[in-house]
mmCIF file of C-alpha atoms and ligand atoms in Angstrom:
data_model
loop_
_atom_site.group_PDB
_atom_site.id
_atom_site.type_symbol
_atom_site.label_atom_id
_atom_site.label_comp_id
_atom_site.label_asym_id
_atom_site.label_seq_id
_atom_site.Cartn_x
_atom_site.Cartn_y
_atom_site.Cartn_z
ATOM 1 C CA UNK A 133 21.489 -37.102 -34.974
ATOM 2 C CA UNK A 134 23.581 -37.103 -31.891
ATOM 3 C CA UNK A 135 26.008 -39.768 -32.849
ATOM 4 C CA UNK A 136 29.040 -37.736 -33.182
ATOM 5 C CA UNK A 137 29.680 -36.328 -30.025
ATOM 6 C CA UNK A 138 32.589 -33.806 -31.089
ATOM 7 C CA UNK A 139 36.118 -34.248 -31.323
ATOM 8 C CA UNK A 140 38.211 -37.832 -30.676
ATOM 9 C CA UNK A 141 41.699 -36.758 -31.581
ATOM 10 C CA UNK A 142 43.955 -34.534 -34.021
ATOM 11 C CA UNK A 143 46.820 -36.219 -35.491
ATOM 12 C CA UNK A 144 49.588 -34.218 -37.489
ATOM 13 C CA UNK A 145 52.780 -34.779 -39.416
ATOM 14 C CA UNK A 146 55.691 -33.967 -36.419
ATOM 15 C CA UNK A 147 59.405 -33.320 -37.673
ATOM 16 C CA UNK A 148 62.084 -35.163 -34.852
ATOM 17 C CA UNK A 149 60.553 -37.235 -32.394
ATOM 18 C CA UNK A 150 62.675 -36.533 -29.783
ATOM 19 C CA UNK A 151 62.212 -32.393 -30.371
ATOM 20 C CA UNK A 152 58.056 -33.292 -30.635
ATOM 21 C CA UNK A 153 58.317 -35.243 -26.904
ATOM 22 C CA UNK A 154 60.299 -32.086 -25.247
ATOM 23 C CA UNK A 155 57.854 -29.835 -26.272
ATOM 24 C CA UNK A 156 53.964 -32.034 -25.921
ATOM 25 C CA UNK A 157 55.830 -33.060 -22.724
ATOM 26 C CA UNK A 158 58.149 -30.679 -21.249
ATOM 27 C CA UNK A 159 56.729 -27.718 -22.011
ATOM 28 C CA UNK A 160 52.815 -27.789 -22.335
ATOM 29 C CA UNK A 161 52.922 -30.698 -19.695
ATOM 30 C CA UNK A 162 51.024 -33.081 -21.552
ATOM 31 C CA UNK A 163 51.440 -37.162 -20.985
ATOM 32 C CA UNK A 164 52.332 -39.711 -23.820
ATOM 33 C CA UNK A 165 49.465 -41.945 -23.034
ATOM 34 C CA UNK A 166 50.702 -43.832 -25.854
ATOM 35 C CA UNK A 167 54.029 -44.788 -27.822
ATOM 36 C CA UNK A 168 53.326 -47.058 -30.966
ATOM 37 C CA UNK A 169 53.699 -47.130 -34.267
ATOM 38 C CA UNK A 170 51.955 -45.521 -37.485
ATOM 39 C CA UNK A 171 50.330 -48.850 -38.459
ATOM 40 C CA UNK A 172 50.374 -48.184 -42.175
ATOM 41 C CA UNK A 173 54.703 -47.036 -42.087
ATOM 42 C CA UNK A 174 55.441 -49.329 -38.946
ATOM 43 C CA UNK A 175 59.186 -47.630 -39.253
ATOM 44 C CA UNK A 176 57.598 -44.531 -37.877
ATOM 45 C CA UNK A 177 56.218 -43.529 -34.241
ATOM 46 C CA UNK A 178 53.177 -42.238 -33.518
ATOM 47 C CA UNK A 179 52.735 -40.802 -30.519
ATOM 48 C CA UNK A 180 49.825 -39.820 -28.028
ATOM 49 C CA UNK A 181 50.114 -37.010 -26.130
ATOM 50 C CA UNK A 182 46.827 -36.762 -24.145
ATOM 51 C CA UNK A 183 45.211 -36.104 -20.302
ATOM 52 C CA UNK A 184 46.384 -38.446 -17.299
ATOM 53 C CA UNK A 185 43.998 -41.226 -18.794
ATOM 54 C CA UNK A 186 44.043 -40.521 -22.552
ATOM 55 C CA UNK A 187 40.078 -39.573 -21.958
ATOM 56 C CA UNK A 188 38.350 -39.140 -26.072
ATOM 57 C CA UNK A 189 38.581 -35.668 -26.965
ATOM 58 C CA UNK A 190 41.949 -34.730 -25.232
ATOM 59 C CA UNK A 191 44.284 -36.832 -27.682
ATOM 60 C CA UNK A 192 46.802 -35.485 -30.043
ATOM 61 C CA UNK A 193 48.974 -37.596 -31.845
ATOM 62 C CA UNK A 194 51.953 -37.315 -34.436
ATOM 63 C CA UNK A 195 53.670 -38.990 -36.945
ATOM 64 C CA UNK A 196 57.142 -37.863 -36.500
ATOM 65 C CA UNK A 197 58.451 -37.709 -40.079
ATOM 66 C CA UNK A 198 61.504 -35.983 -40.239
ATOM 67 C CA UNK A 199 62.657 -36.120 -43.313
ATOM 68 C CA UNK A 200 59.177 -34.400 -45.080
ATOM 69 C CA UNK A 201 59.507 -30.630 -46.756
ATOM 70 C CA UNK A 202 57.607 -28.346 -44.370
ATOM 71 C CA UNK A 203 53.496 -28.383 -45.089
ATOM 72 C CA UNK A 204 52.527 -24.727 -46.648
ATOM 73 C CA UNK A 205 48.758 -23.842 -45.262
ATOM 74 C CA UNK A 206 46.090 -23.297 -47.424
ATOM 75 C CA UNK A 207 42.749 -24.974 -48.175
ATOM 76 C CA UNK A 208 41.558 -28.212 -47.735
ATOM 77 C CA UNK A 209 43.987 -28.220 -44.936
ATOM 78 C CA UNK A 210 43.566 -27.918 -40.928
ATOM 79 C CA UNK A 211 45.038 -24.574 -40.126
ATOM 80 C CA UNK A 212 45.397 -24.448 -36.510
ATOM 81 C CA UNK A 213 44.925 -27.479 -33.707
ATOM 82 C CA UNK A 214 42.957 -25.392 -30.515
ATOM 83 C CA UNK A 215 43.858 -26.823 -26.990
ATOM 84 C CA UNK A 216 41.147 -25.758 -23.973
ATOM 85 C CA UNK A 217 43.085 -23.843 -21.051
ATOM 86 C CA UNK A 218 41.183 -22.787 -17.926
ATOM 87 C CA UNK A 219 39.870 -19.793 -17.572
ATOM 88 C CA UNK A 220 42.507 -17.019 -16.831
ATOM 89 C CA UNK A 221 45.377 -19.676 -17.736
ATOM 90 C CA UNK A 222 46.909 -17.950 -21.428
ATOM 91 C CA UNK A 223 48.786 -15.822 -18.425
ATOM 92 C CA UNK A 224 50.615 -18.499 -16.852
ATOM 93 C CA UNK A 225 51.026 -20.083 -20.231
ATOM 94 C CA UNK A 226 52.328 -16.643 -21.793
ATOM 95 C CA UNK A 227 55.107 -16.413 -19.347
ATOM 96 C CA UNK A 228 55.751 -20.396 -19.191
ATOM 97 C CA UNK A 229 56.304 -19.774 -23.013
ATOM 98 C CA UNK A 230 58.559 -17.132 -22.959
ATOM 99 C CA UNK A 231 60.455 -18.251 -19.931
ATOM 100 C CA UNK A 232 61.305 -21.259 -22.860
ATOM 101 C CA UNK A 233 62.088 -18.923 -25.363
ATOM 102 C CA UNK A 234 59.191 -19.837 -27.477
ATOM 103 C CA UNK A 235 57.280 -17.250 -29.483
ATOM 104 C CA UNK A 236 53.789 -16.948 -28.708
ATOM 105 C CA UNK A 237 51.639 -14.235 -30.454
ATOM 106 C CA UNK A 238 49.660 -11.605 -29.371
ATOM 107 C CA UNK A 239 46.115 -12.534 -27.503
ATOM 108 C CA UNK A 240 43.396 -12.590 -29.967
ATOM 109 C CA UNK A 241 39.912 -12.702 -29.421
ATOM 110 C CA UNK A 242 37.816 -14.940 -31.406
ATOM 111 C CA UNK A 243 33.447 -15.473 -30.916
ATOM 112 C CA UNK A 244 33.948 -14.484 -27.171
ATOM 113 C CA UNK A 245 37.475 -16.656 -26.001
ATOM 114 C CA UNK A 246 40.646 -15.855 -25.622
ATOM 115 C CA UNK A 247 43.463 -17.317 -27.471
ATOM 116 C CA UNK A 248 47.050 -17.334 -27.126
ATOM 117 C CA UNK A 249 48.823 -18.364 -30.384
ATOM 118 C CA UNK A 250 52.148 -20.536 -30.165
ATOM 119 C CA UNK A 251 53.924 -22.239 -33.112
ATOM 120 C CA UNK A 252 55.544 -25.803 -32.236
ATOM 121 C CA UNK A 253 59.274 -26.654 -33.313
ATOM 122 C CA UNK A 254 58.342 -27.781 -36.323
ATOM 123 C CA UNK A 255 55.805 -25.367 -37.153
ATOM 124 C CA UNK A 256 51.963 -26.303 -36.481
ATOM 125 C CA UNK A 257 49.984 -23.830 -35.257
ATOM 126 C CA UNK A 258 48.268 -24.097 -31.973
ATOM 127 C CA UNK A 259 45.929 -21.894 -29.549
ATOM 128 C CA UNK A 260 45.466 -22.253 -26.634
ATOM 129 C CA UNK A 261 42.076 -21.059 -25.552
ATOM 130 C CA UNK A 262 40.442 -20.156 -22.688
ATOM 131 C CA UNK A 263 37.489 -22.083 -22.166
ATOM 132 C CA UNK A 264 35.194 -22.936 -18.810
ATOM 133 C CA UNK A 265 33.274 -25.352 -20.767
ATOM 134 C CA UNK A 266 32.538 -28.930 -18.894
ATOM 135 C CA UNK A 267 34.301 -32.042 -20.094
ATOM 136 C CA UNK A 268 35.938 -35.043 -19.026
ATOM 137 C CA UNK A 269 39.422 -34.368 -18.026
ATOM 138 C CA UNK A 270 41.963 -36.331 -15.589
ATOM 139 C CA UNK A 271 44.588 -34.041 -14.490
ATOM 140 C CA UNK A 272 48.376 -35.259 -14.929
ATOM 141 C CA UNK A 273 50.459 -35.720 -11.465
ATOM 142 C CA UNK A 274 53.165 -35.983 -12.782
ATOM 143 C CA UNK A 275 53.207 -32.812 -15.313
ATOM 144 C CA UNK A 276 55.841 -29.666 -14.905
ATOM 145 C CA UNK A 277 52.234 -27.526 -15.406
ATOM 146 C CA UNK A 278 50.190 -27.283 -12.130
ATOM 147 C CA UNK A 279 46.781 -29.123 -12.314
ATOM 148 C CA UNK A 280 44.527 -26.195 -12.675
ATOM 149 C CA UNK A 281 46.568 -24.621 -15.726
ATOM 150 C CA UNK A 282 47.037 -27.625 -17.648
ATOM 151 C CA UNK A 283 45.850 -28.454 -21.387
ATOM 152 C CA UNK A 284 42.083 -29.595 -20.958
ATOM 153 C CA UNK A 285 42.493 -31.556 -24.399
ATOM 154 C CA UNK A 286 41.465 -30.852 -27.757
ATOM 155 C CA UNK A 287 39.264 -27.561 -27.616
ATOM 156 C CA UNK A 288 38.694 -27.447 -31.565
ATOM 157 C CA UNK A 289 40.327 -27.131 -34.997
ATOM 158 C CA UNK A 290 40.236 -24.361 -37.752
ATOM 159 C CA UNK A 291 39.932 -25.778 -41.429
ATOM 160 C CA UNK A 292 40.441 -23.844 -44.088
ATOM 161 C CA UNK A 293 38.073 -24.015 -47.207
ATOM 162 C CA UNK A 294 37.769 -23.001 -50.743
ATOM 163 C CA UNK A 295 34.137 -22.455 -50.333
ATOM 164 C CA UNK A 296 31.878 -23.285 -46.991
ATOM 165 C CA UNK A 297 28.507 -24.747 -48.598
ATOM 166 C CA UNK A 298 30.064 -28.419 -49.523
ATOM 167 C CA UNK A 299 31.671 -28.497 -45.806
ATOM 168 C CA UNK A 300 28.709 -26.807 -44.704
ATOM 169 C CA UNK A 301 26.065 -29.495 -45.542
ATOM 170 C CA UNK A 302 28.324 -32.545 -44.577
ATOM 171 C CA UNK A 303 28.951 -30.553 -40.711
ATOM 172 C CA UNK A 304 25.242 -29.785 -40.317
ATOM 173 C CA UNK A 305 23.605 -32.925 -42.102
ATOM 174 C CA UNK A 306 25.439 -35.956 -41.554
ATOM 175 C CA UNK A 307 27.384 -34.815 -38.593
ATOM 176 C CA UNK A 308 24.245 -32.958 -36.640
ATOM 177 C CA UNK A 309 26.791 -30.092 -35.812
ATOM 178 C CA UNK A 310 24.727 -26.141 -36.094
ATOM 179 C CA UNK A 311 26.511 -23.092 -36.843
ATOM 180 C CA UNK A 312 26.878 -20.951 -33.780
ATOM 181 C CA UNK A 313 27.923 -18.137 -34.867
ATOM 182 C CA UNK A 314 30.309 -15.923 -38.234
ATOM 183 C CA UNK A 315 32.746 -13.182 -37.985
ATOM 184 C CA UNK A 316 33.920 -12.593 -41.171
ATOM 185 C CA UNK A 317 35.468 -15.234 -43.122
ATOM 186 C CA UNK A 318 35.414 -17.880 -39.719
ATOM 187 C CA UNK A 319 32.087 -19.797 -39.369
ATOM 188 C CA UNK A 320 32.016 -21.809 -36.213
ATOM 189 C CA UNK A 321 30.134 -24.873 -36.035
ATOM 190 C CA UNK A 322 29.622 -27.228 -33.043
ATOM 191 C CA UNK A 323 28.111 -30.304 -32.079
ATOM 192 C CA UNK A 324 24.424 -30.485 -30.140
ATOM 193 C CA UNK A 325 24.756 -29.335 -26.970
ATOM 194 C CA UNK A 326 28.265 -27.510 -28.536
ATOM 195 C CA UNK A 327 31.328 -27.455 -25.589
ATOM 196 C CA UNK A 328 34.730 -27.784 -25.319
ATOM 197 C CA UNK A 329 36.242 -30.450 -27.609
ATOM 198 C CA UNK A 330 33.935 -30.224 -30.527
ATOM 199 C CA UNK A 331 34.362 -26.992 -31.847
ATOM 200 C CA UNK A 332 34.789 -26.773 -35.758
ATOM 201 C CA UNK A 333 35.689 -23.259 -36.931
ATOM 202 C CA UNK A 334 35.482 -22.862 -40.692
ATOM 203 C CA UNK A 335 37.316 -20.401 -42.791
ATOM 204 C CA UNK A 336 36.641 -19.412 -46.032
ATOM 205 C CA UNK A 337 39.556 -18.770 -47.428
ATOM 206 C CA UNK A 338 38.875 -19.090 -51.552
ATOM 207 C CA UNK A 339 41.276 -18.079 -53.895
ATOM 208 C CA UNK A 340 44.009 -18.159 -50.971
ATOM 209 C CA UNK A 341 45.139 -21.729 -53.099
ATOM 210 C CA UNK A 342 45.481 -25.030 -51.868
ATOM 211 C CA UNK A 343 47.581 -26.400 -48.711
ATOM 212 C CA UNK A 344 49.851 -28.752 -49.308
ATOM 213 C CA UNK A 345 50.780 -31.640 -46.264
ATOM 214 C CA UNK A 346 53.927 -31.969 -45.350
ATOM 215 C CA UNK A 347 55.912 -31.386 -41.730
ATOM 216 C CA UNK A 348 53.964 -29.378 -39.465
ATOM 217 C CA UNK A 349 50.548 -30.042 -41.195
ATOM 218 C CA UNK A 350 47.467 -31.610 -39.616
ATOM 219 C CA UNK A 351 47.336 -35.254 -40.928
ATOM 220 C CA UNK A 352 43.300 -35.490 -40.370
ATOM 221 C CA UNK A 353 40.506 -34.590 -37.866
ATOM 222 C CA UNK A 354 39.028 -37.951 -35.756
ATOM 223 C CA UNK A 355 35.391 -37.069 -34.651
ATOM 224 C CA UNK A 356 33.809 -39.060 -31.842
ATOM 225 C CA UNK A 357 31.637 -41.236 -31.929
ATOM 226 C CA UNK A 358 30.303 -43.447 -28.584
ATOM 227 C CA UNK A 359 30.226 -46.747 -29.900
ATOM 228 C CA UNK A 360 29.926 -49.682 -32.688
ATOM 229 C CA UNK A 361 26.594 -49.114 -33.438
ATOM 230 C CA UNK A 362 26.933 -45.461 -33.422
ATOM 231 C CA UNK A 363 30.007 -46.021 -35.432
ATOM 232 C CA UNK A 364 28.084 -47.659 -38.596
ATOM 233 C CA UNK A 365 25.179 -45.528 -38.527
ATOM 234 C CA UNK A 366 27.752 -42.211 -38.985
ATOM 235 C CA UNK A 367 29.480 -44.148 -41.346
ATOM 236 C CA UNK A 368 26.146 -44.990 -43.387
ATOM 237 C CA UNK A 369 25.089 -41.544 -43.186
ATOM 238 C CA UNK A 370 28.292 -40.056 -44.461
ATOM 239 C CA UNK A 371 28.295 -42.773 -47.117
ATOM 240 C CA UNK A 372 24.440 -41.746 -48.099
ATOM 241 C CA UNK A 373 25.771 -38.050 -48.514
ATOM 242 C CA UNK A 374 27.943 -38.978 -51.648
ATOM 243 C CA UNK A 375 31.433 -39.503 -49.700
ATOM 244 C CA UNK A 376 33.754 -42.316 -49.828
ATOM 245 C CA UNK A 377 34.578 -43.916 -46.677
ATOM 246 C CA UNK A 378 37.112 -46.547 -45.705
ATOM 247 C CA UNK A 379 35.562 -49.721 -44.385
ATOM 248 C CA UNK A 380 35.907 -50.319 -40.230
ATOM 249 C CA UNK A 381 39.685 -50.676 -39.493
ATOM 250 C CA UNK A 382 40.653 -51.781 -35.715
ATOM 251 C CA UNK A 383 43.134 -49.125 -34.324
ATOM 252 C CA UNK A 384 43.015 -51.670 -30.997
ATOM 253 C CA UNK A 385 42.345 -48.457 -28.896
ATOM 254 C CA UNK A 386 39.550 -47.644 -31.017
ATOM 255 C CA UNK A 387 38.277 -48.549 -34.619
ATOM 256 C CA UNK A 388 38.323 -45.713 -37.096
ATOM 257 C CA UNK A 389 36.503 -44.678 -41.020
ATOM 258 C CA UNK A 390 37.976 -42.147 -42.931
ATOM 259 C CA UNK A 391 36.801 -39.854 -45.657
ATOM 260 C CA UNK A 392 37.589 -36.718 -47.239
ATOM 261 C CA UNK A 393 35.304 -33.773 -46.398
ATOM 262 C CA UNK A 394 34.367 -32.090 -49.700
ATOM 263 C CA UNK A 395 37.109 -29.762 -48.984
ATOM 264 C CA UNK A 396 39.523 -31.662 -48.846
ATOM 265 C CA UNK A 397 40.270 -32.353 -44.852
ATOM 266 C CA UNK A 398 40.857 -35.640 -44.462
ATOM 267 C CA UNK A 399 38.217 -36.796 -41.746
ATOM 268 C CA UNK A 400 38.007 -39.648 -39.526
ATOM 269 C CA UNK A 401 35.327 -40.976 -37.243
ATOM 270 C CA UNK A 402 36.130 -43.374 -34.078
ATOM 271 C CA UNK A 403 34.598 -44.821 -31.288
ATOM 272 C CA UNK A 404 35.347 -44.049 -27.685
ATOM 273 C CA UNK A 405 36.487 -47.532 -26.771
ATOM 274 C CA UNK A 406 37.819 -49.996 -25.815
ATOM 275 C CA UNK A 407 41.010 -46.534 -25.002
ATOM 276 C CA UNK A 408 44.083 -46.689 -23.900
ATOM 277 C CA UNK A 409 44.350 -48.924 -21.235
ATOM 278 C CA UNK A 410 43.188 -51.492 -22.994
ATOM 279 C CA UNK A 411 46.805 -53.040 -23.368
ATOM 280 C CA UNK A 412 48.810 -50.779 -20.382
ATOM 281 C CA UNK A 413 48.722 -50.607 -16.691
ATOM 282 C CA UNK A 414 47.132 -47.029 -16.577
ATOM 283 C CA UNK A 415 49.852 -46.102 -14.261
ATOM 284 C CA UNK A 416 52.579 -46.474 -17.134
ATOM 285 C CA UNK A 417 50.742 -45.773 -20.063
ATOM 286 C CA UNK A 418 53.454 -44.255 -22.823
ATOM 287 C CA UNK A 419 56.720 -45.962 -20.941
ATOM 288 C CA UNK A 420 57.246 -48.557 -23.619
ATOM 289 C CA UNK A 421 56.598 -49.271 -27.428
ATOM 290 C CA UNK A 422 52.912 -50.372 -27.407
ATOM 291 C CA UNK A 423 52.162 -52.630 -31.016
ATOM 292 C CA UNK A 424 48.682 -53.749 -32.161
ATOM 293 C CA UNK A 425 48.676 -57.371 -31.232
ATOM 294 C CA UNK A 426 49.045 -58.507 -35.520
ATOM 295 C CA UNK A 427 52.459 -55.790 -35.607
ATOM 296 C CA UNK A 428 53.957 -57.730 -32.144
ATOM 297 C CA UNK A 429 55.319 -60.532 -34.413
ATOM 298 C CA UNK A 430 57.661 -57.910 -35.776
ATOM 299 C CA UNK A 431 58.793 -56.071 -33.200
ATOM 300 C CA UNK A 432 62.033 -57.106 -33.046
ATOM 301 C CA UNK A 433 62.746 -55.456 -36.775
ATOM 302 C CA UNK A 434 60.539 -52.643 -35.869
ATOM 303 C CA UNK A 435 62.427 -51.796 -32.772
ATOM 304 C CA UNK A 436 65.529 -51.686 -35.054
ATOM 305 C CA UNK A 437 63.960 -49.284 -37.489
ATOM 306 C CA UNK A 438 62.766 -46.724 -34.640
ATOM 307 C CA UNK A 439 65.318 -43.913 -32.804
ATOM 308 C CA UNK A 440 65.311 -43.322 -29.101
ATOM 309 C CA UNK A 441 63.167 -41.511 -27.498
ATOM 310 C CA UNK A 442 65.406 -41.403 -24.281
ATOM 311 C CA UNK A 443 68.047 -38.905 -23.750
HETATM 312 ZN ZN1 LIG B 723 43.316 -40.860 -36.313
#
């Protein structure tokens, strides 16, 4: 049960666009690989901030929705979004932080990595860990953060659960990820062959009440998978486990299934293909408003209905 490979993207609930840009951008030097549209809410962006080529597993993306109460963490809700640095990087990012003015806490140590802990604008938590791990990664030219300090991608995500067994059974059984290790309350779980960009770190946190979404929350987890075939066995499997999930839907860049994890995380799995440059010159990925071919009909109103990015 290799199908899912690890982690495809993280996509969260942003507050202003413009704020969510300056910092994925400016400040942690990553590139929008991708400006579109949140094809449910076509009104809203969502963005994809990502490596030079938008490679699976470095992606995070946001729904800027400004006008949402703030999330409040607590189970059945992603806690924390982990971004891989290199090895002896949380330095460099430590003083690139506060030479922003942004808050990062102190270094903690978690199953043998270090993290440095930074809150965006509008209030998601992120680490960004050390890792050496192997993976694919195209470095940025054009990022304010020198190649060999730059975010690797996705490096993991921390849910938090009322109890671990449900979550448990659908990581280990349908997904083929093995725990690695537990420290306390945190269980960490990662795919076959575990690295960078799969890492699933489980907390459980019962009787600490539920989360509920709102700005600054993790919208849902996207777990890779490498292609169509793989795509409806996972989806089979996680359908023979007792779960509900979506039938196929074409995302263009990839095609996606979502389900709720018994914990309440809202899961999704998609493929590695067709990516990003399916509709872009790879050179300008992210310059212009990108629509699924069935939206471009509308763009005209949908243009209207957006702010600017620019200035
Ligand atoms: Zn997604």
């Amino acid at each position: 049960m290799t199908d899912v490979l690890g982690i495809h993207h993280v996509t969260a609930i942003a507050g202003d666009p413009r704020e969510n840009l300056a910092f994925y951008t400016g400040l942690l030097g990553m590139r929008l690989v991708k400006r579109s549209v949140n094809q449910d809410d076509p009104g809203t962006y969502h963005l994809f901030y990502a490596d030079a080529e938008g490679n699976p597993g470095t992606d995070l993306t946001f729904f800027p929705w400004p006008h949402l109460p703030a999330g409040r963490l607590g189970t059945g809700l992603t806690g924390e979004v982990m971004l891989a640095v290199p090895k002896g990087a949380v330095r460099y990012w430590a003083e690139r932080l506060a030479a922003a003015g942004v808050h990062s806490g102190p270094l903690e140590e978690r199953f043998g990595e270090r993290a440095l802990l930074v809150t965006d604008p509008h209030g998601m938590a992120i680490a960004l860990v050390e890792t050496e791990a192997e993976r694919r990664f195209s470095p940025w030219e054009a990022s304010p953060v020198p190649a060999d300090k730059q975010v690797r991608g996705i490096h993991g995500v921390r849910l938090w659960e009322e109890s671990l067994g449900p979550s448990r059974k659908l990581l280990e059984d349908v997904f083929g990820f093995s725990l690695q290790a537990s420290v306390g309350e945190w269980h960490r779980f990662v795919p076959t062959g575990g690295s960078s960009g799969g890492v699933v770190d489980v907390r459980e946190a019962g009787g600490v009440g539920r989360g509920v979404m709102g700005r600054g929350s993790v919208h849902h987890v996207a777990f890779r998978v490498p292609d169509d075939a793989a795509h409806g066995r996972a989806r089979a499997r996680v359908l023979a486990a007792g779960h509900r999930p979506t039938p196929v839907i074409d995302r263009f860049w990839f095609k996606s299934v979502y389900f709720s994890e018994p914990g309440g995380v809202l899961f999704e799995l998609a493929t590695d293909g067709p990516g990003f440059a399916v509709d872009e010159d790879p050179a300008h990925l992210g310059e212009h408003l990108v629509l699924p071919p069935w939206l471009e009909s509308d763009r005209e109103r949908i243009e209207a209905m957006l702010p600017s990015l620019d200035g």
